[in-house]
Amino acid sequence: MVKQRPAAALAPLASIYRNLDDIVLASTPLRADADRDGLSRFGDDLWDMNPGVFQARAYCKMNMLDFSTIGCPVEQLTAKEYIFASLNVRAGDRYGRLRPSSARNALQQLQRFMGYVRERHGRFDTALIDQETIDDYRVMLLATTSGGRRSFARYLKPIVELRRFAAYLTCGGLAFTPWGGRTIYRVAGCNGPKPGENRTPRIPEPVIGALLHWSLKYIELYSVDIFSARAELTTLQAKRAARPHLRPRTDVLARVNAWLDERRRSGRGVPVWENPNRTGVAPALSRATPLRGEVINLRLITFQIDVNMQSVQENSKAYDLIRQAAIELGVERGGMDTPISIDPDTGRPWRGRFDAHSLVEEEVNLQTAAYILCAYLSGMRDGEVQAMRPGAVARSCSADGMIERLAVRSTVFKDRGTRGEAAEWITIAPVDRAVAIAERLAAHHRRHRGEDELWLVLNGHNETSGHGIPHIVAQINRLRATIDQRYGKPDEPVFPLVEGHPWSFTTLQFRRTLAWYIANRPFGVVAGKIQYKHASVAMFDGYAGSSASGFRQEVERERALGQLDDIVEHYEAHLRSKRLAGPAALRLTQEYDRVGRELGPFPGRIVDKGRIKAMLAHLARTLHVGHLTDCFFDPATALCLDKRNMGQRVDPLLSQCAPDRCPNSCVTMRHLPVWEASIAETDVLLRSKRLSCVQREALRRDNELKRKLIAPLKSGDAE
């Protein structure tokens, strides 16, 4: 039996600093559609942060703070005053106010610390908290929480804030300075609030290639069927709405018989739900039938024969006819009339026919594919993608009128305050198509909700818990799982496994991966048709990376990191006795030998990659990875430059590269397949009888130069 606390102990405490009518978001910019008369007050137990949340994805029920769940009056009052002060008090230039979208997390972190103090001391009382208490809390967090040091530092923030807001807390804050005034980042073991290197994992090339391939399929092929099925279902629903009354029993029987005759002529079975478990209806064909466990889609059937469902349910003869026909004709999963397109890769329909549930599922998959293309091929952050509005794509022409530019308009929120800042992202055609698809999907649901959004939660009831797609990460991983289940095999999934497990996508990975490939593999091709060079030219052409999103700067950071990774890869290949070719091969081999001698394989000495990177940094700064060769760029000797731009450029003109003659050129085993393919293609041309003697001689000499260039890579010593 649970011991009840005295009623007096449960009585709420009054704040000596706040009035019950104080507006919680008094210092926060508010949305244009916010109801200013209905703003939350300090005395309320439920605080609504949504009026101060501008990012669409964050505008939802998760921004409701419920203080009624805190049973202890001291903890409840402390939590209220703590969050109120965080939102409204600015103690010096060093500290900013808490954003309304972060208030829920701040409250959860505070409650976690208050709960620890209560368990340790029997009650929450700031007078009982000392340095030993917070040191033990830190040790407990290290042992029980996952994530990096930066995430860990955020868990310690309430401790520092209880000291900073002591003057605004009725029950008092901390009376001492935690950890002697050291920052929580130092206490957590990291250097500062901004890391030097992006720790977000980069999506492996085979994985992102597969994701883009299937996303493009949804946009370019599958979307046609999905929209056709939606139009069919909308027509059937409108027809039913125009005739809601019951039909006579004889008319119902006649219509059922006519519908069954048409099914027999067309060779189609009786519609059943694609996923019976989602219907909540008991199986209709479970006893003594070969169609065990199927659920007849009576809803669709009544739509197709234009009768009210109740008319069939109350007509036992009509229902028995349908049930017997299912045994006679068999069943058809889905059952809608929209034909399914043939997938050119398999030669078969890409899925079975739709029903109302599977149609919504495929609409969500289509929306997810559109989001993936927008996020990955534009370099936008999740909040920037979800802040897009209908009509976000704008078209303009270059100064000479020859190039059409596509720009996505949205809002940057990072480091731009609560309201954000309007910005444009130059992008490529697949993003334009993806936005158009997202607009068509949203248009149907907006009609029922009276909203003006581009990204909405799609479901069969036209309901949503808020703006944007708060669970987009789950949707992306669900799309990956669906494709693996539908098109893959148990031992051969569509998406390659990484270290034995399916890749877990997050939205942060898209921007980091795109920046890395643009910086380090600009000629890489993904999804069979998109080249990173095309994306980078579109993004930076005419804007010089001046977008407020800072994507150009992120690309430059990834280039520097990629150059270091690539130079280490060069060095490790040298240690494995893999040869180099090209004019720069001898110079690089000598440099790698020098580094190897300095590192020295002494017993018990561990050489980490950080030390190797430091010793090879001078080479990494000049390395530019190419399709035919790697360039260790030196403008003084580069053959791709002329005297006019020799002192002006800091990177090579790879389109004018002479890899067989330039002193900066180094050809590796990674480039060998491209050179061999070029030689083979030239050999095919040489067999043509239409070539003139001059052309034939030029091609022959060209092939001789190519073979001579790659000869060191094909020698017996090369692996």
XYZ file of C-alpha atoms in Angstrom:
719
model
C 0.000 0.000 0.000
C 1.365 3.394 -1.024
C 1.688 5.833 1.848
C -0.193 9.064 1.114
C 1.554 12.359 1.799
C -0.261 14.922 3.990
C -2.492 17.310 2.073
C -0.470 20.273 3.335
C 2.665 18.854 1.734
C 0.927 18.809 -1.652
C -0.272 22.400 -1.488
C 1.317 24.506 -4.259
C 3.885 27.093 -3.255
C 3.643 30.751 -4.246
C 6.458 32.471 -6.101
C 7.901 35.614 -4.531
C 9.292 36.726 -7.907
C 6.482 35.959 -10.389
C 2.816 36.845 -10.563
C 0.337 34.225 -11.677
C -0.581 36.376 -14.711
C 2.991 36.880 -15.962
C 3.175 35.903 -19.640
C 5.635 33.037 -20.108
C 6.757 34.119 -23.613
C 6.974 37.818 -22.725
C 10.523 38.208 -24.137
C 10.121 35.892 -27.128
C 9.278 36.865 -30.738
C 5.887 35.375 -31.616
C 4.500 33.843 -34.784
C 2.193 35.993 -36.879
C -0.685 33.555 -36.293
C -0.164 33.410 -32.507
C -3.181 34.121 -30.286
C -1.711 36.793 -28.012
C -4.701 36.752 -25.701
C -4.319 33.010 -25.180
C -0.617 32.954 -24.276
C 0.385 30.768 -21.333
C 0.676 32.437 -17.917
C 3.005 31.585 -15.045
C 0.113 30.269 -12.948
C -0.927 27.733 -15.614
C 0.136 24.122 -15.181
C 0.312 23.629 -18.979
C 2.606 25.993 -20.916
C 2.312 26.181 -24.692
C 5.630 27.073 -26.369
C 4.279 26.843 -29.937
C 3.521 30.582 -30.389
C 7.277 31.202 -30.152
C 8.331 28.302 -32.404
C 8.995 29.332 -36.017
C 10.457 26.081 -37.361
C 7.657 24.032 -38.905
C 9.056 20.640 -37.874
C 9.137 21.705 -34.214
C 5.590 23.115 -34.122
C 3.715 20.303 -32.410
C 2.413 18.869 -29.138
C 5.989 18.186 -28.031
C 6.232 21.881 -27.204
C 3.680 21.627 -24.401
C 5.207 21.745 -20.903
C 3.030 19.972 -18.330
C 4.037 20.917 -14.763
C 1.085 19.100 -13.210
C 3.042 15.843 -13.463
C 5.582 17.143 -10.917
C 4.175 16.047 -7.547
C 6.551 17.871 -5.198
C 5.530 21.548 -4.736
C 9.178 22.640 -4.305
C 10.236 20.889 -7.496
C 7.214 22.210 -9.398
C 7.805 25.831 -8.387
C 11.558 25.540 -9.017
C 10.902 24.062 -12.471
C 8.444 26.838 -13.362
C 10.745 29.640 -12.202
C 13.760 27.964 -13.832
C 12.089 27.712 -17.275
C 10.565 31.203 -16.951
C 13.976 32.704 -16.150
C 15.629 30.729 -18.959
C 13.129 32.157 -21.452
C 13.148 35.756 -20.226
C 16.348 36.571 -18.326
C 19.532 37.473 -20.128
C 22.350 37.547 -17.572
C 25.153 39.240 -19.526
C 26.237 39.003 -23.152
C 27.692 35.539 -22.652
C 24.324 33.898 -22.148
C 21.385 33.951 -24.528
C 17.781 33.217 -23.705
C 16.383 29.730 -24.035
C 14.521 29.074 -27.280
C 10.904 27.940 -26.828
C 11.590 24.894 -29.039
C 14.268 23.780 -26.529
C 12.177 24.334 -23.391
C 10.908 20.769 -23.176
C 14.437 19.328 -23.255
C 15.566 21.881 -20.668
C 12.741 20.834 -18.360
C 13.547 17.136 -18.795
C 17.233 17.711 -17.982
C 16.290 19.708 -14.871
C 13.851 17.024 -13.723
C 16.525 14.382 -14.162
C 18.881 16.264 -11.843
C 16.123 17.014 -9.313
C 15.206 13.333 -9.279
C 18.823 12.383 -8.560
C 19.009 14.833 -5.639
C 15.720 13.519 -4.266
C 16.944 9.912 -4.365
C 20.263 10.865 -2.751
C 19.003 13.147 0.019
C 15.374 12.095 0.424
C 14.003 15.344 -1.006
C 14.975 18.035 -3.481
C 16.529 20.943 -1.608
C 19.249 23.105 -3.176
C 20.725 23.664 0.312
C 21.636 19.964 0.390
C 23.543 20.086 -2.904
C 27.331 20.348 -2.639
C 30.315 19.704 -4.904
C 30.384 16.040 -3.939
C 26.751 15.670 -5.037
C 27.319 17.110 -8.500
C 30.562 15.135 -8.919
C 28.686 11.925 -8.160
C 25.920 13.002 -10.584
C 28.551 13.451 -13.289
C 29.933 9.957 -12.611
C 26.416 8.518 -12.736
C 25.769 10.210 -16.096
C 28.997 8.829 -17.536
C 27.961 5.321 -16.549
C 24.327 5.460 -17.692
C 24.121 7.717 -20.732
C 25.241 7.205 -24.310
C 26.343 9.782 -26.856
C 29.329 12.021 -27.278
C 30.934 14.417 -24.843
C 28.981 17.319 -26.264
C 25.658 15.617 -25.557
C 26.920 14.724 -22.098
C 27.753 18.388 -21.419
C 24.117 19.376 -21.970
C 23.021 17.062 -19.150
C 25.197 19.109 -16.766
C 23.684 22.429 -17.807
C 20.893 22.526 -15.139
C 23.551 22.485 -12.403
C 25.237 25.633 -13.727
C 21.862 27.277 -14.412
C 20.635 26.665 -10.849
C 23.584 28.787 -9.730
C 23.049 31.473 -12.390
C 19.293 31.777 -11.713
C 19.597 31.609 -7.905
C 18.304 35.176 -7.585
C 15.082 34.219 -9.428
C 14.210 31.008 -7.525
C 11.914 31.231 -4.500
C 13.304 28.035 -2.981
C 16.862 29.110 -3.731
C 19.550 28.062 -6.162
C 23.042 26.712 -5.630
C 25.056 28.655 -3.048
C 28.437 27.702 -4.555
C 30.043 27.883 -7.994
C 29.982 24.405 -9.571
C 33.408 22.971 -10.479
C 35.147 26.200 -9.514
C 33.701 28.117 -12.470
C 34.954 25.763 -15.177
C 32.632 25.475 -18.171
C 30.465 22.404 -18.523
C 32.324 21.599 -21.755
C 35.616 21.343 -19.890
C 33.966 19.304 -17.150
C 32.529 16.986 -19.804
C 35.944 16.586 -21.402
C 35.514 18.563 -24.621
C 37.244 21.770 -25.615
C 34.361 24.164 -26.205
C 30.851 24.632 -27.509
C 31.897 24.208 -31.150
C 33.799 21.083 -32.221
C 36.745 21.350 -34.593
C 35.659 18.402 -36.708
C 32.240 17.261 -37.833
C 31.533 14.022 -35.948
C 28.412 13.204 -37.970
C 29.024 9.917 -39.812
C 29.266 10.127 -43.580
C 26.877 7.846 -45.473
C 28.880 5.220 -47.410
C 28.774 5.681 -51.177
C 26.914 2.393 -51.970
C 24.272 3.248 -49.361
C 23.619 6.828 -50.456
C 23.707 5.699 -54.085
C 20.960 3.150 -53.416
C 18.901 5.668 -51.437
C 19.016 8.248 -54.231
C 18.334 5.594 -56.886
C 15.113 4.465 -55.210
C 14.091 7.999 -54.287
C 14.372 8.998 -57.950
C 12.339 5.930 -58.905
C 9.546 7.009 -56.601
C 9.606 10.536 -57.995
C 9.914 9.679 -61.699
C 8.023 6.378 -62.008
C 6.011 5.324 -58.991
C 4.482 8.766 -58.373
C 2.323 8.435 -61.506
C 0.554 5.366 -60.106
C 0.261 6.824 -56.612
C -1.428 10.003 -57.841
C -3.683 8.011 -60.192
C -4.787 5.796 -57.309
C -5.463 8.841 -55.141
C -7.599 10.347 -57.939
C -9.534 7.065 -58.255
C -10.207 6.881 -54.522
C -11.198 10.557 -54.350
C -13.701 10.020 -57.185
C -15.225 6.995 -55.458
C -15.518 8.895 -52.161
C -17.140 11.884 -53.855
C -19.609 9.607 -55.601
C -20.517 7.982 -52.286
C -20.901 11.357 -50.551
C -23.423 12.393 -53.207
C -25.560 9.264 -52.515
C -25.462 8.510 -48.772
C -28.851 6.772 -48.420
C -29.497 3.013 -48.379
C -30.553 1.154 -51.531
C -33.362 -1.447 -51.747
C -32.315 -5.038 -51.079
C -33.127 -6.154 -54.618
C -31.038 -3.330 -56.066
C -28.096 -4.290 -53.826
C -28.268 -7.937 -54.985
C -28.445 -6.884 -58.635
C -25.456 -4.613 -58.273
C -23.411 -7.290 -56.453
C -24.187 -9.857 -59.158
C -23.317 -7.418 -61.961
C -20.039 -6.517 -60.223
C -19.151 -10.221 -59.769
C -19.910 -10.954 -63.443
C -17.526 -8.182 -64.458
C -14.853 -9.620 -62.148
C -15.260 -13.053 -63.776
C -14.944 -11.597 -67.287
C -11.815 -9.655 -66.405
C -10.238 -12.560 -64.529
C -9.908 -10.619 -61.291
C -10.524 -11.869 -57.760
C -12.441 -10.354 -54.864
C -10.554 -7.450 -53.219
C -8.949 -8.157 -49.850
C -6.880 -5.861 -47.691
C -3.178 -5.915 -48.445
C -2.354 -5.931 -44.729
C -5.231 -7.589 -42.804
C -3.673 -6.702 -39.438
C -4.225 -2.992 -40.042
C -7.980 -3.263 -40.557
C -8.977 -4.305 -37.051
C -11.531 -6.664 -38.674
C -11.637 -10.410 -38.051
C -10.638 -12.575 -41.050
C -13.641 -13.231 -43.280
C -12.287 -16.405 -44.854
C -10.789 -18.349 -42.006
C -12.873 -21.510 -41.712
C -12.689 -24.430 -44.128
C -11.496 -22.291 -47.017
C -8.203 -22.194 -48.909
C -8.094 -18.426 -48.305
C -7.420 -18.616 -44.605
C -6.884 -15.317 -42.752
C -7.919 -12.937 -45.559
C -10.106 -9.901 -44.843
C -12.485 -8.922 -47.637
C -12.231 -5.229 -48.461
C -15.950 -4.593 -48.188
C -15.387 -0.853 -48.032
C -13.815 -0.776 -51.491
C -16.397 -3.160 -52.934
C -19.286 -0.961 -51.811
C -17.512 2.052 -53.314
C -17.136 0.239 -56.632
C -20.770 -0.934 -56.825
C -22.029 2.421 -55.476
C -23.987 1.158 -52.487
C -23.817 2.002 -48.813
C -21.737 -0.489 -46.762
C -24.629 -0.926 -44.359
C -26.770 -2.082 -47.290
C -24.440 -5.036 -47.858
C -23.777 -5.772 -44.188
C -27.510 -6.041 -43.508
C -28.128 -8.151 -46.627
C -26.831 -11.593 -45.713
C -27.467 -12.976 -49.209
C -25.389 -10.254 -50.854
C -22.532 -10.780 -48.402
C -22.633 -14.566 -48.906
C -22.412 -14.044 -52.676
C -19.244 -11.990 -52.213
C -17.767 -14.521 -49.801
C -18.474 -17.474 -52.103
C -17.052 -15.545 -55.064
C -13.812 -15.077 -53.127
C -13.523 -18.858 -52.874
C -14.486 -19.345 -56.525
C -12.472 -16.530 -58.143
C -9.726 -16.148 -55.608
C -8.735 -12.862 -54.060
C -6.917 -9.773 -55.264
C -4.794 -7.912 -52.742
C -5.563 -4.216 -52.830
C -8.392 -4.357 -55.319
C -8.390 -0.821 -56.731
C -8.596 -0.407 -60.512
C -5.496 1.764 -61.019
C -3.041 -0.291 -63.129
C 0.478 -0.703 -61.756
C 3.421 0.352 -63.943
C 6.138 -2.055 -64.971
C 9.486 -1.511 -63.287
C 12.062 -1.425 -66.121
C 14.691 -2.977 -63.845
C 12.636 -6.096 -63.097
C 10.127 -6.293 -65.969
C 7.332 -6.759 -63.401
C 4.813 -4.420 -61.713
C 6.617 -2.522 -58.986
C 3.922 -3.471 -56.454
C 0.456 -4.997 -56.177
C -2.752 -3.016 -56.561
C -3.635 -0.361 -53.994
C -6.176 -0.242 -51.216
C -6.922 2.777 -49.003
C -4.286 1.851 -46.406
C -1.468 0.903 -48.785
C -2.135 4.067 -50.793
C -1.434 6.221 -47.739
C 1.702 4.194 -46.996
C 2.985 4.767 -50.524
C 2.129 8.467 -50.311
C 4.306 8.644 -47.194
C 7.092 6.783 -49.046
C 6.773 9.219 -51.945
C 6.906 12.193 -49.592
C 9.978 10.697 -47.924
C 11.684 10.262 -51.308
C 10.949 13.906 -52.140
C 12.389 15.016 -48.796
C 15.561 12.942 -49.351
C 16.212 14.537 -52.750
C 15.553 18.038 -51.394
C 17.782 17.551 -48.351
C 20.665 15.737 -50.031
C 20.907 17.516 -53.369
C 20.536 21.030 -51.970
C 22.729 20.862 -48.865
C 19.890 22.227 -46.721
C 19.509 21.359 -43.061
C 16.363 19.608 -41.854
C 14.880 22.796 -40.388
C 15.605 24.638 -43.649
C 13.939 21.946 -45.771
C 10.861 21.816 -43.553
C 10.577 25.611 -43.533
C 9.901 25.560 -47.305
C 6.500 26.775 -48.400
C 4.459 25.961 -51.523
C 6.009 27.712 -54.519
C 9.467 27.502 -52.948
C 11.261 26.936 -56.266
C 12.055 30.071 -58.265
C 13.493 30.173 -61.794
C 15.847 32.756 -63.219
C 18.309 33.033 -66.097
C 22.015 33.808 -66.091
C 23.211 37.197 -67.370
C 23.654 35.837 -70.911
C 20.243 34.160 -70.839
C 21.765 30.762 -71.639
C 21.484 29.036 -68.251
C 18.287 28.596 -66.258
C 18.930 28.648 -62.541
C 16.681 26.903 -60.034
C 16.616 28.372 -56.540
C 14.866 27.003 -53.468
C 13.614 29.672 -51.072
C 13.445 28.912 -47.385
C 14.643 30.113 -43.980
C 17.957 29.624 -42.190
C 17.583 29.216 -38.427
C 21.061 28.212 -37.284
C 22.791 31.222 -35.679
C 20.028 33.467 -37.077
C 17.849 33.988 -34.002
C 14.385 32.670 -33.305
C 12.762 34.032 -36.459
C 15.518 32.866 -38.813
C 16.642 34.569 -42.004
C 15.318 34.178 -45.562
C 17.799 32.555 -47.954
C 18.082 30.882 -51.358
C 19.772 27.656 -52.377
C 20.722 27.164 -56.024
C 19.909 23.573 -56.900
C 19.400 21.079 -59.733
C 16.418 19.665 -61.636
C 15.726 16.568 -59.470
C 15.075 18.868 -56.502
C 12.625 20.894 -58.599
C 10.717 17.696 -59.440
C 10.809 16.565 -55.820
C 9.333 19.862 -54.608
C 6.571 19.613 -57.225
C 5.722 16.105 -55.973
C 5.694 17.281 -52.343
C 3.326 20.116 -53.296
C 0.903 17.713 -55.004
C 0.906 15.430 -51.969
C 0.320 18.306 -49.578
C -2.403 19.892 -51.726
C -4.872 17.062 -51.066
C -4.378 17.211 -47.302
C -4.287 21.019 -47.126
C -7.788 21.152 -48.590
C -9.075 19.258 -45.562
C -6.988 21.091 -42.960
C -7.048 24.667 -44.163
C -3.260 24.959 -43.861
C -0.603 26.414 -46.128
C 2.262 23.970 -45.618
C 4.540 22.002 -47.937
C 5.530 19.224 -45.516
C 2.665 17.652 -43.582
C 2.128 14.427 -41.663
C 0.176 12.255 -44.131
C -2.336 9.748 -42.836
C -5.668 8.296 -43.809
C -7.664 10.569 -41.504
C -6.283 13.913 -42.725
C -5.193 14.705 -39.189
C -1.840 15.836 -37.851
C -0.340 16.661 -34.495
C 1.370 19.763 -35.828
C 3.215 21.374 -38.708
C 6.090 19.768 -40.555
C 7.177 16.136 -40.270
C 8.496 15.650 -36.728
C 9.338 11.983 -37.359
C 11.076 12.306 -40.725
C 14.074 10.225 -39.546
C 11.732 7.306 -38.806
C 10.129 7.736 -42.242
C 13.514 7.598 -44.002
C 14.570 4.418 -42.209
C 11.127 2.902 -42.774
C 11.475 3.562 -46.530
C 14.852 1.803 -46.488
C 13.338 -1.177 -44.653
C 10.363 -1.313 -47.063
C 12.612 -1.385 -50.134
C 14.813 -4.076 -48.579
C 11.774 -6.188 -47.732
C 10.074 -5.734 -51.111
C 13.026 -6.011 -53.498
C 15.892 -7.529 -51.505
C 16.753 -11.006 -50.293
C 17.538 -12.138 -46.736
C 21.197 -12.621 -47.645
C 21.347 -9.770 -50.172
C 19.500 -6.584 -49.107
C 19.060 -3.710 -51.526
C 20.970 -1.394 -49.198
C 24.425 -2.836 -48.468
C 25.057 -3.657 -44.828
C 27.673 -1.631 -42.965
C 29.634 -3.707 -40.456
C 26.897 -6.327 -40.633
C 23.997 -3.975 -39.903
C 21.595 -1.819 -41.959
C 22.674 1.810 -42.092
C 20.696 4.058 -39.717
C 19.966 7.366 -41.439
C 19.701 10.754 -39.748
C 19.016 14.106 -41.370
C 22.410 15.502 -40.272
C 24.188 12.917 -42.405
C 22.856 14.267 -45.716
C 24.508 17.701 -45.566
C 27.819 16.332 -44.272
C 27.950 13.575 -46.935
C 27.125 15.924 -49.806
C 29.732 18.450 -48.672
C 32.391 15.722 -48.485
C 31.694 14.320 -51.944
C 31.523 17.733 -53.593
C 34.844 18.630 -51.987
C 36.679 15.351 -52.494
C 34.941 13.295 -55.195
C 33.388 15.911 -57.505
C 33.293 13.503 -60.465
C 31.580 10.726 -58.536
C 28.244 9.591 -59.966
C 25.321 8.578 -57.758
C 21.992 7.033 -58.711
C 23.350 6.423 -62.206
C 22.732 9.945 -63.472
C 23.656 12.644 -60.934
C 27.252 13.854 -60.737
C 28.469 15.786 -57.723
C 30.249 18.229 -60.021
C 26.890 19.213 -61.523
C 25.456 19.791 -58.060
C 28.431 21.872 -56.929
C 28.420 24.059 -60.052
C 24.691 24.691 -59.644
C 24.998 25.483 -55.946
C 27.914 27.880 -56.243
C 27.443 29.339 -59.735
C 26.821 33.071 -59.504
C 26.618 33.034 -55.718
C 30.216 32.211 -54.720
C 28.857 30.278 -51.757
C 27.369 33.393 -50.188
C 24.190 31.678 -49.026
C 23.392 32.351 -45.396
C 23.289 28.586 -44.839
C 27.103 28.467 -44.881
C 27.212 25.372 -47.091
C 30.196 26.602 -49.091
C 32.227 26.967 -45.894
C 31.207 23.463 -44.879
C 32.415 22.137 -48.233
C 35.785 23.790 -47.666
C 36.070 22.188 -44.233
C 35.259 18.788 -45.687
C 37.829 19.354 -48.442
C 40.549 19.901 -45.875
C 39.501 16.796 -43.926
C 39.198 14.766 -47.121
C 42.647 15.799 -48.308
C 44.154 14.490 -45.071
C 42.244 11.206 -45.374
C 43.314 10.813 -48.998
C 46.995 11.480 -48.304
C 46.948 8.865 -45.542
C 45.350 6.449 -48.018
C 48.187 7.227 -50.467
C 50.772 6.588 -47.771
C 49.204 3.332 -46.590
C 49.030 2.085 -50.184
C 52.763 2.845 -50.454
C 53.395 0.779 -47.316
C 51.560 -2.110 -49.006
C 54.002 -1.814 -51.952
C 51.399 -0.460 -54.337
C 53.118 1.475 -57.053
C 52.482 4.974 -58.321
C 52.691 6.250 -61.882
C 52.944 9.656 -63.498
C 55.563 12.416 -63.371
C 55.044 13.074 -59.639
C 55.411 9.403 -58.656
C 59.154 9.522 -57.916
C 58.903 12.669 -55.771
C 55.993 11.238 -53.734
C 57.683 7.856 -53.279
C 60.763 9.557 -51.886
C 58.638 11.657 -49.530
C 56.716 8.609 -48.279
C 60.021 6.772 -47.708
C 61.271 9.750 -45.669
C 58.147 9.761 -43.511
C 58.452 6.001 -43.020
C 62.033 6.335 -41.849
C 61.117 9.094 -39.382
C 58.185 7.179 -37.977
C 60.311 4.056 -37.749
C 58.920 0.621 -36.798
C 60.435 0.638 -33.315
C 59.278 -2.106 -30.916
C 56.382 -1.043 -28.717
C 55.873 2.219 -30.584
C 52.353 2.945 -31.773
C 51.987 5.281 -34.727
C 48.488 6.780 -34.899
C 46.909 8.400 -37.929
C 46.994 11.792 -36.264
C 50.795 11.737 -36.305
C 50.869 10.491 -39.894
C 48.499 13.281 -40.939
C 50.714 15.862 -39.250
C 53.783 14.637 -41.132
C 51.959 14.533 -44.476
C 49.932 17.745 -44.034
C 52.174 19.690 -46.455
C 51.268 17.221 -49.217
C 47.589 17.046 -48.231
C 47.134 20.796 -48.679
C 48.087 20.472 -52.366
C 46.207 17.234 -53.130
C 43.222 17.377 -55.489
C 41.668 13.988 -56.251
C 40.688 13.585 -59.895
C 39.000 11.116 -62.226
C 42.160 10.365 -64.251
C 44.877 11.445 -61.852
C 45.535 12.931 -58.429
C 47.048 16.407 -58.648
C 49.591 17.608 -56.068
C 49.071 21.162 -57.185
C 51.986 23.539 -57.506
C 51.036 26.622 -59.575
C 54.681 27.241 -60.486
C 54.899 23.979 -62.456
C 51.245 23.232 -63.321
C 50.773 22.751 -67.070
C 47.037 23.454 -66.770
C 47.782 27.136 -66.031
C 49.153 29.805 -68.319
C 51.189 32.847 -67.385
C 48.067 35.003 -66.961
C 46.487 32.970 -64.146
C 49.542 31.184 -62.728
C 49.756 33.409 -59.663
C 46.012 33.792 -59.177
C 44.669 30.242 -58.778
C 44.897 28.072 -55.690
C 43.491 24.964 -57.353
C 44.122 23.221 -60.700
C 42.099 23.376 -63.900
C 41.434 19.649 -64.081
C 39.656 20.030 -67.427
C 43.006 21.100 -68.946
C 45.111 18.477 -67.162
C 48.015 16.751 -68.957
C 48.488 13.772 -66.613
C 51.279 12.190 -68.663
C 53.468 15.338 -68.658
C 52.537 17.561 -65.697
C 55.024 17.331 -62.770
C 52.059 17.487 -60.349
C 50.329 14.380 -61.735
C 50.185 11.072 -59.847
C 48.240 8.073 -61.189
C 47.265 5.366 -58.682
C 45.665 1.926 -58.859
C 42.315 3.612 -58.282
C 42.649 5.357 -61.653
C 43.777 2.265 -63.568
C 40.294 1.014 -64.664
C 39.501 4.382 -66.262
C 42.747 4.395 -68.249
C 42.286 0.775 -69.357
C 38.724 1.538 -70.484
C 40.003 4.513 -72.492
C 42.680 2.339 -74.140
C 40.123 -0.326 -75.009
C 37.764 2.256 -76.498
C 40.570 3.645 -78.667
C 41.467 0.121 -79.842
C 37.857 -0.291 -81.005
C 38.074 2.982 -82.934
C 41.320 1.878 -84.580
C 39.531 -1.098 -86.117
C 37.266 1.240 -88.035
C 38.053 1.518 -91.757
C 36.689 5.058 -91.968
C 39.679 6.641 -90.215
C 42.185 8.620 -92.218
C 45.890 7.873 -91.892
C 46.406 11.024 -89.804
C 43.571 10.129 -87.426
C 44.800 6.550 -87.121
C 48.333 7.656 -86.303
C 47.130 10.197 -83.721
C 45.012 7.577 -81.936
C 47.855 5.037 -82.013
C 50.297 7.504 -80.457
C 47.731 8.479 -77.853
C 47.294 4.854 -76.822
C 51.044 4.359 -76.631
C 51.320 7.303 -74.236
C 48.503 5.907 -72.077
C 50.097 2.437 -71.922
C 53.453 3.930 -71.048
C 51.899 6.054 -68.318
C 50.159 3.149 -66.543
C 52.925 0.604 -67.165
C 54.351 0.925 -63.602
C 50.922 0.045 -62.211
C 50.719 -3.119 -64.342
C 54.249 -4.384 -63.651
C 54.802 -7.626 -61.804
C 55.598 -5.834 -58.546
C 52.287 -4.019 -58.450
C 49.439 -5.637 -56.592
